[in-house]
Amino acid sequence: AVKCVRHPAPVPFSSPLMSSEHPSPPRENIVLIGFMGSGKTTFGKKLSAKFGLQFIDLDEAIVLHYKLKTGEVKTIAQIISKEGFDYFRKAESETLRSLDLENKVVATGGGTPCYFDNMRWMKENGTVVFLEIEEKILFSRLKKTDLSQRPLLKDFDEEGLKNFISEKLSERLPTYLQAHIVFNPVRSKTAFGF
């Protein structure tokens, strides 16, 4: 299995997205990254509504891509169960690259930036925003979800979940920090006016 590659510190970037006084529509397409449970889908929907952009959830696009390719309707969990993680990561990368990102907000999967040079591609095709959420908040959110629908988490008890979040976040953080913008929506709710 492919793992996240460690990279140097993020490239400094300023954006009109971060102006709390005068939020203005983004000049580029927005790609949201972050650990599972960081709120990419929720935040992405709000952001797209605020700026009049179309919202795309990459997981939903993968499900559609899979249906078009195989004729089968399956959830992400079912695709991974049937085809395996390697297949899923390849399908995820193919689907990402097939999207028309113009005037879109895209919420990616937690591992998307870590595979097949996806981070480089996303940075070349949009403004990448890392939703940085503390481990304890991720744990609190994830333990309340249906873990059977999250293939990486389905076999964990609470202690295992805590350990997984800590280890996987440490592994992925250097990749996440390559984003153009690092933003904590819990601490900075007013930056976008919602």
PDB file of N, CA and C in Angstrom, residues 10 18 31-40 43 128-138 141 169 172-179 181-189 192:
ATOM      1  N   PRO A  10       4.659  24.135   4.521  1.00  0.00           N
ATOM      2  CA  PRO A  10       3.781  24.666   3.486  1.00  0.00           C
ATOM      3  C   PRO A  10       4.340  25.932   2.851  1.00  0.00           C
ATOM      4  N   MET A  18      -9.354  34.569   3.284  1.00  0.00           N
ATOM      5  CA  MET A  18      -9.079  34.688   4.707  1.00  0.00           C
ATOM      6  C   MET A  18      -9.426  36.065   5.270  1.00  0.00           C
ATOM      7  N   VAL A  31     -10.298  23.435  -3.257  1.00  0.00           N
ATOM      8  CA  VAL A  31     -10.235  22.015  -2.939  1.00  0.00           C
ATOM      9  C   VAL A  31      -9.975  21.895  -1.443  1.00  0.00           C
ATOM     10  N   LEU A  32     -10.908  21.262  -0.732  1.00  0.00           N
ATOM     11  CA  LEU A  32     -10.786  21.108   0.717  1.00  0.00           C
ATOM     12  C   LEU A  32     -10.152  19.756   1.044  1.00  0.00           C
ATOM     13  N   ILE A  33      -9.151  19.805   1.905  1.00  0.00           N
ATOM     14  CA  ILE A  33      -8.505  18.581   2.375  1.00  0.00           C
ATOM     15  C   ILE A  33      -8.513  18.583   3.893  1.00  0.00           C
ATOM     16  N   GLY A  34      -8.281  17.419   4.469  1.00  0.00           N
ATOM     17  CA  GLY A  34      -8.216  17.305   5.921  1.00  0.00           C
ATOM     18  C   GLY A  34      -8.585  15.897   6.338  1.00  0.00           C
ATOM     19  N   PHE A  35      -8.355  15.602   7.581  1.00  0.00           N
ATOM     20  CA  PHE A  35      -8.611  14.277   8.113  1.00  0.00           C
ATOM     21  C   PHE A  35     -10.110  13.995   8.091  1.00  0.00           C
ATOM     22  N   MET A  36     -10.472  12.722   8.040  1.00  0.00           N
ATOM     23  CA  MET A  36     -11.896  12.381   8.109  1.00  0.00           C
ATOM     24  C   MET A  36     -12.473  12.957   9.399  1.00  0.00           C
ATOM     25  N   GLY A  37     -13.667  13.499   9.295  1.00  0.00           N
ATOM     26  CA  GLY A  37     -14.300  14.121  10.454  1.00  0.00           C
ATOM     27  C   GLY A  37     -13.945  15.585  10.634  1.00  0.00           C
ATOM     28  N   SER A  38     -13.150  16.144   9.716  1.00  0.00           N
ATOM     29  CA  SER A  38     -12.761  17.548   9.866  1.00  0.00           C
ATOM     30  C   SER A  38     -13.842  18.506   9.382  1.00  0.00           C
ATOM     31  N   GLY A  39     -14.859  17.993   8.707  1.00  0.00           N
ATOM     32  CA  GLY A  39     -15.970  18.836   8.279  1.00  0.00           C
ATOM     33  C   GLY A  39     -15.853  19.348   6.858  1.00  0.00           C
ATOM     34  N   LYS A  40     -15.102  18.644   6.018  1.00  0.00           N
ATOM     35  CA  LYS A  40     -14.901  19.102   4.639  1.00  0.00           C
ATOM     36  C   LYS A  40     -16.220  19.230   3.872  1.00  0.00           C
ATOM     37  N   PHE A  43     -18.433  22.134   5.586  1.00  0.00           N
ATOM     38  CA  PHE A  43     -17.819  23.430   5.303  1.00  0.00           C
ATOM     39  C   PHE A  43     -17.894  23.732   3.806  1.00  0.00           C
ATOM     40  N   VAL A 128      -5.943  24.981  -2.547  1.00  0.00           N
ATOM     41  CA  VAL A 128      -6.113  23.869  -1.615  1.00  0.00           C
ATOM     42  C   VAL A 128      -6.174  24.430  -0.197  1.00  0.00           C
ATOM     43  N   VAL A 129      -7.251  24.092   0.506  1.00  0.00           N
ATOM     44  CA  VAL A 129      -7.465  24.558   1.872  1.00  0.00           C
ATOM     45  C   VAL A 129      -7.480  23.344   2.797  1.00  0.00           C
ATOM     46  N   PHE A 130      -6.550  23.319   3.749  1.00  0.00           N
ATOM     47  CA  PHE A 130      -6.484  22.256   4.753  1.00  0.00           C
ATOM     48  C   PHE A 130      -7.318  22.672   5.957  1.00  0.00           C
ATOM     49  N   LEU A 131      -8.356  21.892   6.265  1.00  0.00           N
ATOM     50  CA  LEU A 131      -9.162  22.137   7.463  1.00  0.00           C
ATOM     51  C   LEU A 131      -8.468  21.438   8.624  1.00  0.00           C
ATOM     52  N   GLU A 132      -7.787  22.226   9.410  1.00  0.00           N
ATOM     53  CA  GLU A 132      -6.975  21.713  10.520  1.00  0.00           C
ATOM     54  C   GLU A 132      -7.825  21.644  11.786  1.00  0.00           C
ATOM     55  N   ILE A 133      -8.061  20.431  12.252  1.00  0.00           N
ATOM     56  CA  ILE A 133      -8.882  20.205  13.440  1.00  0.00           C
ATOM     57  C   ILE A 133      -8.066  19.401  14.452  1.00  0.00           C
ATOM     58  N   GLU A 134      -8.168  19.764  15.730  1.00  0.00           N
ATOM     59  CA  GLU A 134      -7.423  19.066  16.775  1.00  0.00           C
ATOM     60  C   GLU A 134      -7.867  17.601  16.896  1.00  0.00           C
ATOM     61  N   GLU A 135      -6.928  16.756  17.304  1.00  0.00           N
ATOM     62  CA  GLU A 135      -7.194  15.316  17.454  1.00  0.00           C
ATOM     63  C   GLU A 135      -8.393  15.030  18.339  1.00  0.00           C
ATOM     64  N   LYS A 136      -8.498  15.728  19.475  1.00  0.00           N
ATOM     65  CA  LYS A 136      -9.596  15.435  20.404  1.00  0.00           C
ATOM     66  C   LYS A 136     -10.954  15.732  19.770  1.00  0.00           C
ATOM     67  N   ILE A 137     -11.023  16.757  18.923  1.00  0.00           N
ATOM     68  CA  ILE A 137     -12.283  17.076  18.249  1.00  0.00           C
ATOM     69  C   ILE A 137     -12.573  16.030  17.176  1.00  0.00           C
ATOM     70  N   LEU A 138     -11.538  15.614  16.437  1.00  0.00           N
ATOM     71  CA  LEU A 138     -11.716  14.553  15.436  1.00  0.00           C
ATOM     72  C   LEU A 138     -12.241  13.289  16.105  1.00  0.00           C
ATOM     73  N   ARG A 141     -15.906  13.658  17.142  1.00  0.00           N
ATOM     74  CA  ARG A 141     -16.802  13.596  15.979  1.00  0.00           C
ATOM     75  C   ARG A 141     -16.886  12.175  15.416  1.00  0.00           C
ATOM     76  N   LEU A 169      -2.889  10.852  11.534  1.00  0.00           N
ATOM     77  CA  LEU A 169      -2.769  12.302  11.411  1.00  0.00           C
ATOM     78  C   LEU A 169      -1.299  12.715  11.368  1.00  0.00           C
ATOM     79  N   ARG A 172      -0.029  11.922   7.914  1.00  0.00           N
ATOM     80  CA  ARG A 172      -0.581  12.739   6.833  1.00  0.00           C
ATOM     81  C   ARG A 172      -0.306  14.235   6.964  1.00  0.00           C
ATOM     82  N   LEU A 173      -0.033  14.703   8.175  1.00  0.00           N
ATOM     83  CA  LEU A 173       0.101  16.137   8.415  1.00  0.00           C
ATOM     84  C   LEU A 173       1.119  16.827   7.505  1.00  0.00           C
ATOM     85  N   PRO A 174       2.314  16.260   7.280  1.00  0.00           N
ATOM     86  CA  PRO A 174       3.251  16.943   6.376  1.00  0.00           C
ATOM     87  C   PRO A 174       2.679  17.153   4.972  1.00  0.00           C
ATOM     88  N   THR A 175       1.861  16.235   4.512  1.00  0.00           N
ATOM     89  CA  THR A 175       1.226  16.398   3.208  1.00  0.00           C
ATOM     90  C   THR A 175       0.125  17.447   3.291  1.00  0.00           C
ATOM     91  N   TYR A 176      -0.713  17.365   4.311  1.00  0.00           N
ATOM     92  CA  TYR A 176      -1.784  18.349   4.478  1.00  0.00           C
ATOM     93  C   TYR A 176      -1.225  19.779   4.538  1.00  0.00           C
ATOM     94  N   LEU A 177      -0.088  19.940   5.202  1.00  0.00           N
ATOM     95  CA  LEU A 177       0.477  21.277   5.392  1.00  0.00           C
ATOM     96  C   LEU A 177       1.045  21.886   4.114  1.00  0.00           C
ATOM     97  N   GLN A 178       1.034  21.150   3.032  1.00  0.00           N
ATOM     98  CA  GLN A 178       1.444  21.718   1.747  1.00  0.00           C
ATOM     99  C   GLN A 178       0.326  22.555   1.117  1.00  0.00           C
ATOM    100  N   ALA A 179      -0.845  22.543   1.729  1.00  0.00           N
ATOM    101  CA  ALA A 179      -1.987  23.305   1.211  1.00  0.00           C
ATOM    102  C   ALA A 179      -1.637  24.784   1.109  1.00  0.00           C
ATOM    103  N   ILE A 181      -3.659  27.125   1.952  1.00  0.00           N
ATOM    104  CA  ILE A 181      -4.238  27.747   3.137  1.00  0.00           C
ATOM    105  C   ILE A 181      -4.454  26.681   4.204  1.00  0.00           C
ATOM    106  N   VAL A 182      -4.029  26.982   5.430  1.00  0.00           N
ATOM    107  CA  VAL A 182      -4.313  26.129   6.581  1.00  0.00           C
ATOM    108  C   VAL A 182      -5.322  26.899   7.414  1.00  0.00           C
ATOM    109  N   PHE A 183      -6.482  26.284   7.646  1.00  0.00           N
ATOM    110  CA  PHE A 183      -7.590  26.992   8.273  1.00  0.00           C
ATOM    111  C   PHE A 183      -8.274  26.099   9.286  1.00  0.00           C
ATOM    112  N   ASN A 184      -8.518  26.639  10.480  1.00  0.00           N
ATOM    113  CA  ASN A 184      -9.239  25.898  11.499  1.00  0.00           C
ATOM    114  C   ASN A 184     -10.656  26.474  11.602  1.00  0.00           C
ATOM    115  N   PRO A 185     -11.654  25.765  11.032  1.00  0.00           N
ATOM    116  CA  PRO A 185     -13.016  26.297  11.040  1.00  0.00           C
ATOM    117  C   PRO A 185     -13.662  26.345  12.419  1.00  0.00           C
ATOM    118  N   VAL A 186     -13.112  25.624  13.381  1.00  0.00           N
ATOM    119  CA  VAL A 186     -13.650  25.658  14.740  1.00  0.00           C
ATOM    120  C   VAL A 186     -13.256  26.964  15.410  1.00  0.00           C
ATOM    121  N   ARG A 187     -11.999  27.361  15.267  1.00  0.00           N
ATOM    122  CA  ARG A 187     -11.494  28.582  15.883  1.00  0.00           C
ATOM    123  C   ARG A 187     -11.846  29.834  15.093  1.00  0.00           C
ATOM    124  N   SER A 188     -12.041  29.715  13.794  1.00  0.00           N
ATOM    125  CA  SER A 188     -12.187  30.883  12.931  1.00  0.00           C
ATOM    126  C   SER A 188     -13.512  30.883  12.181  1.00  0.00           C
ATOM    127  N   LYS A 189     -14.586  30.616  12.858  1.00  0.00           N
ATOM    128  CA  LYS A 189     -15.891  30.520  12.208  1.00  0.00           C
ATOM    129  C   LYS A 189     -16.291  31.787  11.476  1.00  0.00           C
ATOM    130  N   PHE A 192     -15.414  33.425   7.255  1.00  0.00           N
ATOM    131  CA  PHE A 192     -16.208  33.332   6.041  1.00  0.00           C
ATOM    132  C   PHE A 192     -17.625  33.857   6.244  1.00  0.00           C
TER     133      PHE A 192
END
